XYZ file of C-alpha atoms in Angstrom:
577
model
C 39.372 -78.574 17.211
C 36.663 -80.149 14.527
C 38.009 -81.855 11.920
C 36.178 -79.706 9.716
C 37.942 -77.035 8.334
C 36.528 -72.837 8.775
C 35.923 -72.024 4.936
C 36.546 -68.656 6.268
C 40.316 -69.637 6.916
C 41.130 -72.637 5.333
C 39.694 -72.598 1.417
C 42.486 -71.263 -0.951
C 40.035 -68.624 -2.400
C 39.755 -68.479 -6.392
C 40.996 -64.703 -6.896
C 41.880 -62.611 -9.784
C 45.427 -62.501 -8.764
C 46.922 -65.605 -8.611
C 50.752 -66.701 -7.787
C 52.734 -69.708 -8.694
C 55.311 -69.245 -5.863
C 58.156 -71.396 -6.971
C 58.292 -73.847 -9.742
C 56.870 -77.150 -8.070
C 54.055 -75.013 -6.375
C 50.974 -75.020 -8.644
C 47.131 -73.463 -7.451
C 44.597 -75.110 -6.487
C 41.142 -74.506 -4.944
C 39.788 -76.460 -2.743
C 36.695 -77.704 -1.354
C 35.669 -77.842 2.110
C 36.937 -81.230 3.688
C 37.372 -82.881 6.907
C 40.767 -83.349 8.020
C 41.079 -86.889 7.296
C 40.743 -85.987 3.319
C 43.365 -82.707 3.636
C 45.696 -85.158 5.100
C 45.271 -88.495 3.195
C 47.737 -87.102 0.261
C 51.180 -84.754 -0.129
C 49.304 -82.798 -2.774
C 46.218 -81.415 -0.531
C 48.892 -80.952 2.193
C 50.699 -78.819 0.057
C 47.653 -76.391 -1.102
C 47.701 -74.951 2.760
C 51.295 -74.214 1.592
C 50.498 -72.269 -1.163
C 47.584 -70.590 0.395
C 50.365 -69.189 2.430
C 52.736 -68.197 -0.197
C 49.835 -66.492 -1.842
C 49.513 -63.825 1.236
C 52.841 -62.874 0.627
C 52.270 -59.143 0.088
C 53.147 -57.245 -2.886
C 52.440 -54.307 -4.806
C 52.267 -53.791 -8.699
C 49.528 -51.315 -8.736
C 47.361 -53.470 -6.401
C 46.897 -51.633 -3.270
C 44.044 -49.625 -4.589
C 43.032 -50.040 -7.954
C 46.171 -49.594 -9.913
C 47.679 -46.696 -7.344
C 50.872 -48.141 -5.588
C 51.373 -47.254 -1.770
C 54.209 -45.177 -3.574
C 51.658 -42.579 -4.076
C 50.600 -41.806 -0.635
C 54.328 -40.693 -0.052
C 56.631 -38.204 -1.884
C 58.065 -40.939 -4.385
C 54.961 -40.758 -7.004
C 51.298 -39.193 -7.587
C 48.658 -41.239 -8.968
C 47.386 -39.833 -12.512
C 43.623 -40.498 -12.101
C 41.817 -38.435 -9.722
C 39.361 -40.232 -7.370
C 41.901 -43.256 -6.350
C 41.163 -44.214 -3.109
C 45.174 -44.032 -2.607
C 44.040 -39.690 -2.170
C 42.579 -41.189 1.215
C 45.980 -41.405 2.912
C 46.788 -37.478 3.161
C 43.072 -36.140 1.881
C 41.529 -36.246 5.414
C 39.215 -39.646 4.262
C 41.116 -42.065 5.684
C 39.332 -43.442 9.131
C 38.796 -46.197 11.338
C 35.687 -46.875 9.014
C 38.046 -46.704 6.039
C 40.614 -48.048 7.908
C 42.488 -49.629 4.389
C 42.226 -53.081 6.390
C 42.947 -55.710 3.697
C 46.738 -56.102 5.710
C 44.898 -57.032 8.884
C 42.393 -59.055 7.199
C 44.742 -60.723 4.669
C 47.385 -61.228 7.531
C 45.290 -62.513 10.058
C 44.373 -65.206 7.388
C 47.923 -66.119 7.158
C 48.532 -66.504 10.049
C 45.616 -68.907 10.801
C 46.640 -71.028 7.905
C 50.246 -71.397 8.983
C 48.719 -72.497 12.563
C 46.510 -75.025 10.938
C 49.551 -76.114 9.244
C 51.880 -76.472 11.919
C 49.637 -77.919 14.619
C 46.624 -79.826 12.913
C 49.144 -80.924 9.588
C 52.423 -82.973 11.023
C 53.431 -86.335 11.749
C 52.120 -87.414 8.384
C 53.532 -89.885 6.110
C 51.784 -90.151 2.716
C 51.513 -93.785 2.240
C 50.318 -93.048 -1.731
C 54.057 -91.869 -2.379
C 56.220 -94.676 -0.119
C 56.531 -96.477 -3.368
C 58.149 -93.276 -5.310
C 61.609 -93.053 -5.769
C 61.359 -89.626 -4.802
C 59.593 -90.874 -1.579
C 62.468 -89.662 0.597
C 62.422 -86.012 -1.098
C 59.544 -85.453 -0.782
C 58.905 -86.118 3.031
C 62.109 -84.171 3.676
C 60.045 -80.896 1.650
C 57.077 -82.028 3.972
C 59.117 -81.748 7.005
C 60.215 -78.500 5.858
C 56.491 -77.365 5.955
C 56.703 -76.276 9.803
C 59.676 -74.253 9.310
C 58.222 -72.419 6.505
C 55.036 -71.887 8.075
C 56.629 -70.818 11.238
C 58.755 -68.206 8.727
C 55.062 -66.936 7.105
C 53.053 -66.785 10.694
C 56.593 -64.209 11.455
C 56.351 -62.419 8.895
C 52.445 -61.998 8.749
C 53.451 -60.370 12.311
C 55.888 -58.333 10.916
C 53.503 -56.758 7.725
C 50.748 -56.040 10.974
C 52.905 -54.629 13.815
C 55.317 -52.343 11.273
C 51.064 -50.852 10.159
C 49.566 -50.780 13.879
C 51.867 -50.939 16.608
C 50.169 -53.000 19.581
C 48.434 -55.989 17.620
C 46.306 -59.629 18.661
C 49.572 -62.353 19.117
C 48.052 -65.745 18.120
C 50.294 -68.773 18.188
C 47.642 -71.401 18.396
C 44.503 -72.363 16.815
C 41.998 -70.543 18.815
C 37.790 -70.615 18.786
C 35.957 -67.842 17.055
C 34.602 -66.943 20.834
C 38.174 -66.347 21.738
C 39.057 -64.369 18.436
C 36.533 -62.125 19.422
C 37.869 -61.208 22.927
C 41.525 -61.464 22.533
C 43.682 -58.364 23.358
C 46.107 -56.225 21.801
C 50.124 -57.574 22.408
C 52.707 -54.329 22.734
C 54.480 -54.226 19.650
C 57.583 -55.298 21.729
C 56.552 -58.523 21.882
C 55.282 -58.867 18.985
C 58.893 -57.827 18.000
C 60.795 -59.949 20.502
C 58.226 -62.912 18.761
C 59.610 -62.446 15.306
C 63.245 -61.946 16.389
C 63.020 -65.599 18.451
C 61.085 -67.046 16.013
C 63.555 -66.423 13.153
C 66.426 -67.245 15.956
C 64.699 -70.887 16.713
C 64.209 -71.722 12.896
C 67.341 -70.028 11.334
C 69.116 -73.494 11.230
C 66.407 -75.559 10.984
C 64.584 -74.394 7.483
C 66.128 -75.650 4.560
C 69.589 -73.708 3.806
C 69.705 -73.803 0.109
C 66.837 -74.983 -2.554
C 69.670 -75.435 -4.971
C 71.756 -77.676 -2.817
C 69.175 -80.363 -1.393
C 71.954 -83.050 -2.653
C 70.198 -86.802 -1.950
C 66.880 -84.961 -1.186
C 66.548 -83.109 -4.452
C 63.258 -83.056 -6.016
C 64.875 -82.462 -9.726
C 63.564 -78.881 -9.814
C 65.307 -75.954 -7.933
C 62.495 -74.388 -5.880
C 63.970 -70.663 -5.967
C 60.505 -69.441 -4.613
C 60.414 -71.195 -1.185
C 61.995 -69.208 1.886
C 64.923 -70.708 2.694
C 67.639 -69.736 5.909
C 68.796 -66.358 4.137
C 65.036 -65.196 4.031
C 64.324 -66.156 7.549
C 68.117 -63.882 8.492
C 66.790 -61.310 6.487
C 63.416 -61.133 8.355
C 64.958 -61.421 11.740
C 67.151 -58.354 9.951
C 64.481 -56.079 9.099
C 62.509 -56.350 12.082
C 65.360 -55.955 14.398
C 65.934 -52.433 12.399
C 62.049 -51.678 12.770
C 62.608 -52.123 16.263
C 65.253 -49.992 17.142
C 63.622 -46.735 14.819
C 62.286 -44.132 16.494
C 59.050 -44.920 16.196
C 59.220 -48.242 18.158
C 61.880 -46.900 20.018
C 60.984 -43.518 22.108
C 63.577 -44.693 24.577
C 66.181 -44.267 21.813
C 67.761 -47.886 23.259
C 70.937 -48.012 21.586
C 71.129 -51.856 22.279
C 68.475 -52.521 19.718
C 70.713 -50.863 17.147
C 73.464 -53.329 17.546
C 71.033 -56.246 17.568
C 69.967 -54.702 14.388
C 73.699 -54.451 12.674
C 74.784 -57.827 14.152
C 71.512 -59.586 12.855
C 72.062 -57.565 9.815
C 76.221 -58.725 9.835
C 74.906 -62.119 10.014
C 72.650 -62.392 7.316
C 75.589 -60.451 4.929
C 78.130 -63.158 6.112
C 75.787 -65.874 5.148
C 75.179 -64.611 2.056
C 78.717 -63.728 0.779
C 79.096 -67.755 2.047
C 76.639 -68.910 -0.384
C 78.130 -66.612 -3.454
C 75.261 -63.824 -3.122
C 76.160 -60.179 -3.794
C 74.999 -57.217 -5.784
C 73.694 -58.125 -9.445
C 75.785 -56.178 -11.735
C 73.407 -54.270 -13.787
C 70.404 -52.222 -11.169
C 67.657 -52.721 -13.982
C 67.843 -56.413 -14.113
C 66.547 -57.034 -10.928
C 63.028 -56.329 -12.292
C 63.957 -58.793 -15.655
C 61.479 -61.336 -16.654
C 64.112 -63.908 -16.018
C 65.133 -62.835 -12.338
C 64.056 -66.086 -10.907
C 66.323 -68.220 -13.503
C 69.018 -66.049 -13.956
C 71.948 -66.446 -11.932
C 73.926 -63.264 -11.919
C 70.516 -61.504 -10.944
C 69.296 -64.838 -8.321
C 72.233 -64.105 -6.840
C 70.634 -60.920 -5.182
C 67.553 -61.839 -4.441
C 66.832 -63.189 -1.201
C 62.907 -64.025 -1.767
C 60.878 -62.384 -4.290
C 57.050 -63.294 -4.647
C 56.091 -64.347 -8.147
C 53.303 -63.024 -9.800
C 51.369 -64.196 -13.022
C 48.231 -65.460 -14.294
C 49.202 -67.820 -16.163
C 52.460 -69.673 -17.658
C 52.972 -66.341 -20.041
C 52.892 -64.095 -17.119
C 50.859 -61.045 -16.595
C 51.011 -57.229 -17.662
C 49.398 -55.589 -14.707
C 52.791 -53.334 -13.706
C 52.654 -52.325 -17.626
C 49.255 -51.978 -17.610
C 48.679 -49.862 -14.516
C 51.551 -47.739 -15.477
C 51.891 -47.073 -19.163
C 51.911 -43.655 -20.727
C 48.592 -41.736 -21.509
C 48.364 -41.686 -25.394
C 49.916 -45.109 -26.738
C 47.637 -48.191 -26.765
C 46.871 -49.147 -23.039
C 48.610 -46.558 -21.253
C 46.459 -44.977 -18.141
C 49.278 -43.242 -17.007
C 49.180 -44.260 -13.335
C 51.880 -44.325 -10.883
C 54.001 -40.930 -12.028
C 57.410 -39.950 -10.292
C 57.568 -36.805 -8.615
C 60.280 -33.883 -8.832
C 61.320 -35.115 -5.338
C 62.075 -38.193 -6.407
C 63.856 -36.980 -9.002
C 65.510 -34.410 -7.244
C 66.812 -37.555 -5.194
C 69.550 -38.666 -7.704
C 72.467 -37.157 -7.518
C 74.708 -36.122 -10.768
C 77.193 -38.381 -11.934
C 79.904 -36.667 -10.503
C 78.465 -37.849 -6.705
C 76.887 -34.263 -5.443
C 73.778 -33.459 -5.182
C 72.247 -31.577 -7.790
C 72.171 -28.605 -5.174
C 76.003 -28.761 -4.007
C 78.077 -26.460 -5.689
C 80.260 -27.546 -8.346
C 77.664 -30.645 -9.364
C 77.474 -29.104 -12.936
C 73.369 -29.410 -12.673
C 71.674 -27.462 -15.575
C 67.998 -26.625 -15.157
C 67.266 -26.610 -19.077
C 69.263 -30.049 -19.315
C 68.150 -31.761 -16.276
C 68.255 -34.915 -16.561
C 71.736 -34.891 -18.435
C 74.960 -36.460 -16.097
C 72.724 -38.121 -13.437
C 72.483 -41.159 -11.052
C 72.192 -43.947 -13.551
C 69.178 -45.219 -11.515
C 67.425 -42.103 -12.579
C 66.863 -43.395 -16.445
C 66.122 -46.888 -14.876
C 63.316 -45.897 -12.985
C 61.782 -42.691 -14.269
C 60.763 -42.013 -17.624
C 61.267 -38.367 -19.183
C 60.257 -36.248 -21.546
C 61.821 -37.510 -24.552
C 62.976 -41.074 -23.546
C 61.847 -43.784 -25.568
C 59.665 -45.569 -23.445
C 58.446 -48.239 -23.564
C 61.074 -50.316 -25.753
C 58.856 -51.850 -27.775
C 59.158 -51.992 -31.311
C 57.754 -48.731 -33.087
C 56.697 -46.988 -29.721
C 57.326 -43.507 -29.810
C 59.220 -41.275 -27.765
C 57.228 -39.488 -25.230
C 56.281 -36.380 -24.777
C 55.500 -35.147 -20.896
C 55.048 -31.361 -21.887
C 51.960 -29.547 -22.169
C 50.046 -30.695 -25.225
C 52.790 -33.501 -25.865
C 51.275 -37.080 -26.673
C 51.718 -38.071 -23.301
C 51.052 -34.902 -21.756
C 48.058 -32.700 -20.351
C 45.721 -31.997 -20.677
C 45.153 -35.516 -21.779
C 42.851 -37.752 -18.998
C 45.196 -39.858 -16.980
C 48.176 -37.730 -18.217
C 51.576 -38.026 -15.556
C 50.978 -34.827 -13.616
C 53.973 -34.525 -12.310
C 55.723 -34.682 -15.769
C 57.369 -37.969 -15.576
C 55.868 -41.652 -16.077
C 57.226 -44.992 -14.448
C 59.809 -46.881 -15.743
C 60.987 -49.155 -12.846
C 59.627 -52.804 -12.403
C 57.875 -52.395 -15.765
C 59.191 -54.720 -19.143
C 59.182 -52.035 -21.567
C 58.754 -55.044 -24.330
C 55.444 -55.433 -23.801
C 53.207 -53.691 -26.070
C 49.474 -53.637 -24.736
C 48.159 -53.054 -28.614
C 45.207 -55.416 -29.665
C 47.087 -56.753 -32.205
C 50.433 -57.432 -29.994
C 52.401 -60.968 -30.150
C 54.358 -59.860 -26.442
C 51.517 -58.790 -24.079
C 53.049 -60.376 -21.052
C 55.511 -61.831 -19.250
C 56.688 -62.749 -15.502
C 57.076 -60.313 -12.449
C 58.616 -60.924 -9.175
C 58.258 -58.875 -6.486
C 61.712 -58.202 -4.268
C 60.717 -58.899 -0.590
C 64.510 -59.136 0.253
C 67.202 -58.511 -1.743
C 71.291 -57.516 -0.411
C 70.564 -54.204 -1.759
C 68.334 -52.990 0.968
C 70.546 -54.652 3.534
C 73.647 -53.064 3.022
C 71.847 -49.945 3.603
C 69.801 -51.587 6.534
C 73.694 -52.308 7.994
C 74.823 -48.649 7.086
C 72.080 -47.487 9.151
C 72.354 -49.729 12.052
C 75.750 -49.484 12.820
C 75.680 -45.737 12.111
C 73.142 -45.406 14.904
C 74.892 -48.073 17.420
C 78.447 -46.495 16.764
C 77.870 -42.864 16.231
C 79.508 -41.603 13.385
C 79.992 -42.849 9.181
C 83.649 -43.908 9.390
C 83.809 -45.330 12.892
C 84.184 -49.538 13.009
C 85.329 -51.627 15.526
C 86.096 -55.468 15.919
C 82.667 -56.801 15.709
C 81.394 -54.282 12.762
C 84.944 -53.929 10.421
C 82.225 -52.570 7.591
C 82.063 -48.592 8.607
C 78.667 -47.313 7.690
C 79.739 -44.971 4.876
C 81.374 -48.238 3.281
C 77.983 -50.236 3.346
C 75.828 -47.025 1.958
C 78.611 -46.586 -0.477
C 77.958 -50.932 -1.958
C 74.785 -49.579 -4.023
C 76.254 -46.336 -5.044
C 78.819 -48.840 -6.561
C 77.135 -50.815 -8.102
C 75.455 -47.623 -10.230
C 78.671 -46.408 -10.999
C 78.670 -43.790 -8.412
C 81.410 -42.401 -6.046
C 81.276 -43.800 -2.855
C 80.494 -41.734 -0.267
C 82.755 -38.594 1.183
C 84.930 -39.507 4.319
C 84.830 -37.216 7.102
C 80.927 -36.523 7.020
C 79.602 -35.044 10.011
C 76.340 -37.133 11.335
C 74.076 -34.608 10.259
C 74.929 -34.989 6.527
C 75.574 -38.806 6.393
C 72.320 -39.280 7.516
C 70.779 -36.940 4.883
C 72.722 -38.940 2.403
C 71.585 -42.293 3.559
C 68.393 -41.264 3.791
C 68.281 -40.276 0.255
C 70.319 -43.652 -0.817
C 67.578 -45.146 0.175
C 65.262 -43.151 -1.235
C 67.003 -43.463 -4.892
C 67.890 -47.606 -4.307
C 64.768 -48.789 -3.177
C 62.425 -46.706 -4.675
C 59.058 -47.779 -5.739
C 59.715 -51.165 -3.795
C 57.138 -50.553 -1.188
C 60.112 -48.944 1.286
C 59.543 -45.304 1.111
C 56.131 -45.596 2.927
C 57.418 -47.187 5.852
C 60.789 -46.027 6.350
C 59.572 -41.979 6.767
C 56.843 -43.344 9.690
C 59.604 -45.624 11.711
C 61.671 -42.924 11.372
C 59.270 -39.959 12.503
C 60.507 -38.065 9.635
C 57.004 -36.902 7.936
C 57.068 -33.535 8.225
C 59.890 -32.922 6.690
C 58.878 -35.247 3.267
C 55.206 -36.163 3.380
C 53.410 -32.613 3.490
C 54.775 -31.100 0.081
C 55.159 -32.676 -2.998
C 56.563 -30.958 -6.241
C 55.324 -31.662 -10.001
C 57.384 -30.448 -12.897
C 55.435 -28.904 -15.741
C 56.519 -28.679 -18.779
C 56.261 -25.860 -21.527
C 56.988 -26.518 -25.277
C 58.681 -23.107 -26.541
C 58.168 -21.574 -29.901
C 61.449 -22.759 -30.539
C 61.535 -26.282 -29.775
C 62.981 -25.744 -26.432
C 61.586 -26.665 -22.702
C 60.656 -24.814 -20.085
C 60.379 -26.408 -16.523
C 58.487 -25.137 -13.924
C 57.507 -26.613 -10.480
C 54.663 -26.556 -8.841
C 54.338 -27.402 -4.937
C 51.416 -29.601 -4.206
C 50.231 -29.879 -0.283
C 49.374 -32.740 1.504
C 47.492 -33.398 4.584
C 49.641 -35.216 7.481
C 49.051 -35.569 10.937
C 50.769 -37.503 13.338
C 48.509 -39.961 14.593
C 48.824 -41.479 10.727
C 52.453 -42.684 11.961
C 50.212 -46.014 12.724
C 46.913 -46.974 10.732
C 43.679 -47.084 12.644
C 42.191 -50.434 13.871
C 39.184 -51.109 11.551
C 36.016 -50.512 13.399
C 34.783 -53.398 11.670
C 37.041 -55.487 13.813
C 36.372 -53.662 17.095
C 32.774 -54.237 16.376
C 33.184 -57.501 16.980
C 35.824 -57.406 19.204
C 35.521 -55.208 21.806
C 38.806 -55.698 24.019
C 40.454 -53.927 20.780
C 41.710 -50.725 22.219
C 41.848 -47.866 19.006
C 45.246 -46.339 18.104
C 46.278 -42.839 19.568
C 44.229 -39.656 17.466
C 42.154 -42.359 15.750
C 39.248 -42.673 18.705
């Protein structure tokens, strides 16, 4: 390869949205060198590194100009008309708008991380042999291979999980060949995560926190470590054995899937992880200091602009009719139809004491964590009113923007911040969950409920029944566990939702209805609450179903035509020719 590096690949881009991934890793941008200047110092080494970290996906209103991927399922509707998020189920979505900034974005990754691991070892740093830190530092240089080979797996992961079949690239390759190389079944693209998490499991760093003689002074809490690279081999193992990678129904991936899934809980109960206490403090400013919310989080990617933070959750998100608001990313009735009442039934069962003119009274905790109502006082802030979601309310229509499904979002948002001119607290750090033990207890609940057929069953190598894993989050809300004695049917119409609840808004929903097959039955109706002021002070609610467009061939996304254009060994995915 030249020694000069593709500006295409290799410049750490100046962007509008920029992430300090841990706190030793700082930006930079970077000029087009040869090799010999990347690698004559630690600290041009280390931009590659946090080129990578910056790919890390996310999604605070980013994925198309404020609109979450949230709102292309049944979890939210955006509140401006004309998003481009409307393409996904409004017939405009195509292989020549093909949403391509994940291939793009990943493939970029990926490249980097190659660069990394075969063009940037064997290095020694003479500048810093004189540092007392000398040894630390090499030992975090060492690391660099491990973590890169973590990212290039995971970039896989973010494009086979969105097309199926996809290019597998494990070495730096010429643009000639990038332009000719074939699609990879999604197997192996699989079977390349799994053995690339299996290979580096024990050779990454275990624990930031615990680097003992090769401590750097600060704890690096935004680096993947083992438990991220156990949680990726995790998820993917899951992704493989769903339907929608699996048409063979192979019950064998399931129990790769729990026992990955077993081992990643085991090593995290080892290291004194578990389930934060309180569900809303996961999306804290201070999640990446605190310990009793750390302790949950498994890798989160930070985002800020700058050493204040940021307000672009707040911003994209905030009630229609205070300062700032645009209303944006609104729950729907489904979603809140998802949370069961306090009592552990559904809001449909008989006996759960559910009162349509006091709806939101007795729930699922999570409910006032995530979802603002009518009458909640959101945000927190100092002098912010309580909102009004009815017709003609403050926050209501007819108003531009206004949540048109009745609710606004309350969930990953620091209700503190005040977006007024004249505010002192305008922003203030995000991190966005990428793993966290939440998700994998019910990852586990649905593995092993799939491998061993039933909620309560266990056996010697999976003691934890699936009912008992689905029932760690419920817990942890203050909810009954679940029922004993559930036919299949129903448990998996109660994990299913338990999912849908826990992880909602945290870029889940999307995914989990395609592996599973499942959108006709969630992504073709939505329902919006409207809300009448009375005469008399009292509400009225009435629902309105709202129809989507879905058809089957969007279980994968289209290969850009941009990229088959050039490339023209790139076969297109099934009903997108």
């Amino acid at each position: 390869m030249s020694n000069k590096i593709w500006k295409s690949v290799f410049v750490v881009c100046a962007a509008g949205c920029l992430a300090s991934c841990s706190d030793q890793m700082d930006y930079n941008e970077y000029n087009i060198f040869d090799k010999d200047y990347i690698t004559q110092n630690f600290g041009n080494v280390g931009g590659f590194m946090t080129d990578i970290y910056n790919t890390v996906e996310y999604d605070f209103g980013n994925y198309s100009s404020g609109a979450m991927q949230a709102s292309a399922t049944d979890e939210s509707e955006y509140s401006l008309l004309g998003n481009g998020i409307e393409h996904f189920y409004n017939g405009a979505w195509s292989p020549t708008n093909a949403k391509a900034s994940v291939w793009s974005n990943m493939y970029k990754g990926i490249s980097t991380c190659n660069h990394v691991i075969y063009e940037l070892q064997g290095l020694s740093f003479d500048e810093l042999k004189l540092n007392n830190d000398y040894a630390a530092q090499l030992h975090r240089y060492e690391n660099y291979k491990y973590e890169s080979r973590f990212m290039r797996a995971y970039f896989y992961f973010c494009l086979v999980r969105q097309y199926g079949d996809v290019p597998l690239v494990t070495k730096q390759i010429t643009a000639e060949e990038v332009n000719s190389i074939e699609r990879t079944s999604a197997d192996e693209i699989f079977k390349f995560i799994i053995d690339e998490c299996t290979e580096i499991q024990s050779l990454i760093i275990e624990d930031y926190s615990n680097l003992g003689e090769f401590s750097t002074g600060t704890e690096e809490t935004g680096r993947a470590d083992r438990l991220a690279v156990l949680a990726l081999k995790a998820r993917a193992a899951l992704y493989w054995a769903s339907p929608l990678f699996n048409p063979s129904s192979d019950k064998e991936r399931y129990y790769m899937a729990a026992l990955y899934t077993k081992e990643l809980l085991d090593a995290a109960e080892k290291r004194g992880k578990g389930l934060t206490a309180n569900y809303a403090d996961l999306w804290d400013a201070g999640s990446f200091n605190t310990p009793g919310i750390m302790k949950e989080i498994l890798y989160g990617r930070r985002y800020y602009k700058n050493s204040s933070g940021d307000n672009l959750v707040e911003s994209n998100n905030y009630p229609v009719g205070i300062e700032g608001g645009v209303g944006g990313n609104c729950p729907t009735q489904n979603l809140v139809d998802a949370y069961d009442m306090i009592n552990g039934k559904s809001i449909s069962e008989d006996g759960s004491g559910y009162d349509e003119k006091n709806p939101y009274q007795d729930r699922d905790p999570r409910l006032e964590a995530t979802v603002a109502v009518n009458g909640a006082q959101w945000p927190t802030y100092s002098g912010a009113a309580k909102i009004e979601t009815f017709q003609g309310g403050i926050n209501g229509e007819p108003l531009t923007g206004a949540t048109p499904t009745g609710y606004y979002l309350k969930k990953l948002c620091n209700g503190a911040i005040s977006l007024a001119s004249n505010s002192k607290f305008k922003e203030s750090r995000h991190t966005w969950l990428t793993f966290r033990l939440g998700e994998f207890y019910l990852n586990y609940a649905e593995a092993v409920f799939k491998y061993l057929g039933g909620a309560d069953i266990t056996s010697m190598e999976f003691p934890m029944s699936a009912r008992a894993a689905a029932s760690k989050t419920r817990q942890r809300a203050g909810m009954p566990d679940f029922e004993q004695g559930m036919d299949a049917n129903t448990f998996w119409t109660k994990l299913c939702n338990e999912r849908f609840v826990e992880l909602a808004f945290e870029g889940h929903r999307f995914w989990d209805v395609r592996r599973w097959k499942e959108a006709d039955q969630y992504f073709k109706n939505i329902v919006e609450m409207k809300l009448i002021k009375e005469a008399d002070g009292s509400i009225t609610y009435v629902r309105k179903n709202v129809s989507r467009q879905w058809d089957d061939k969007m279980y994968l996304f289209p290969i850009p035509q941009s990229e088959r254009s050039k490339n023209p060994n790139l076969t297109q995915n099934p009903g997108w020719e």
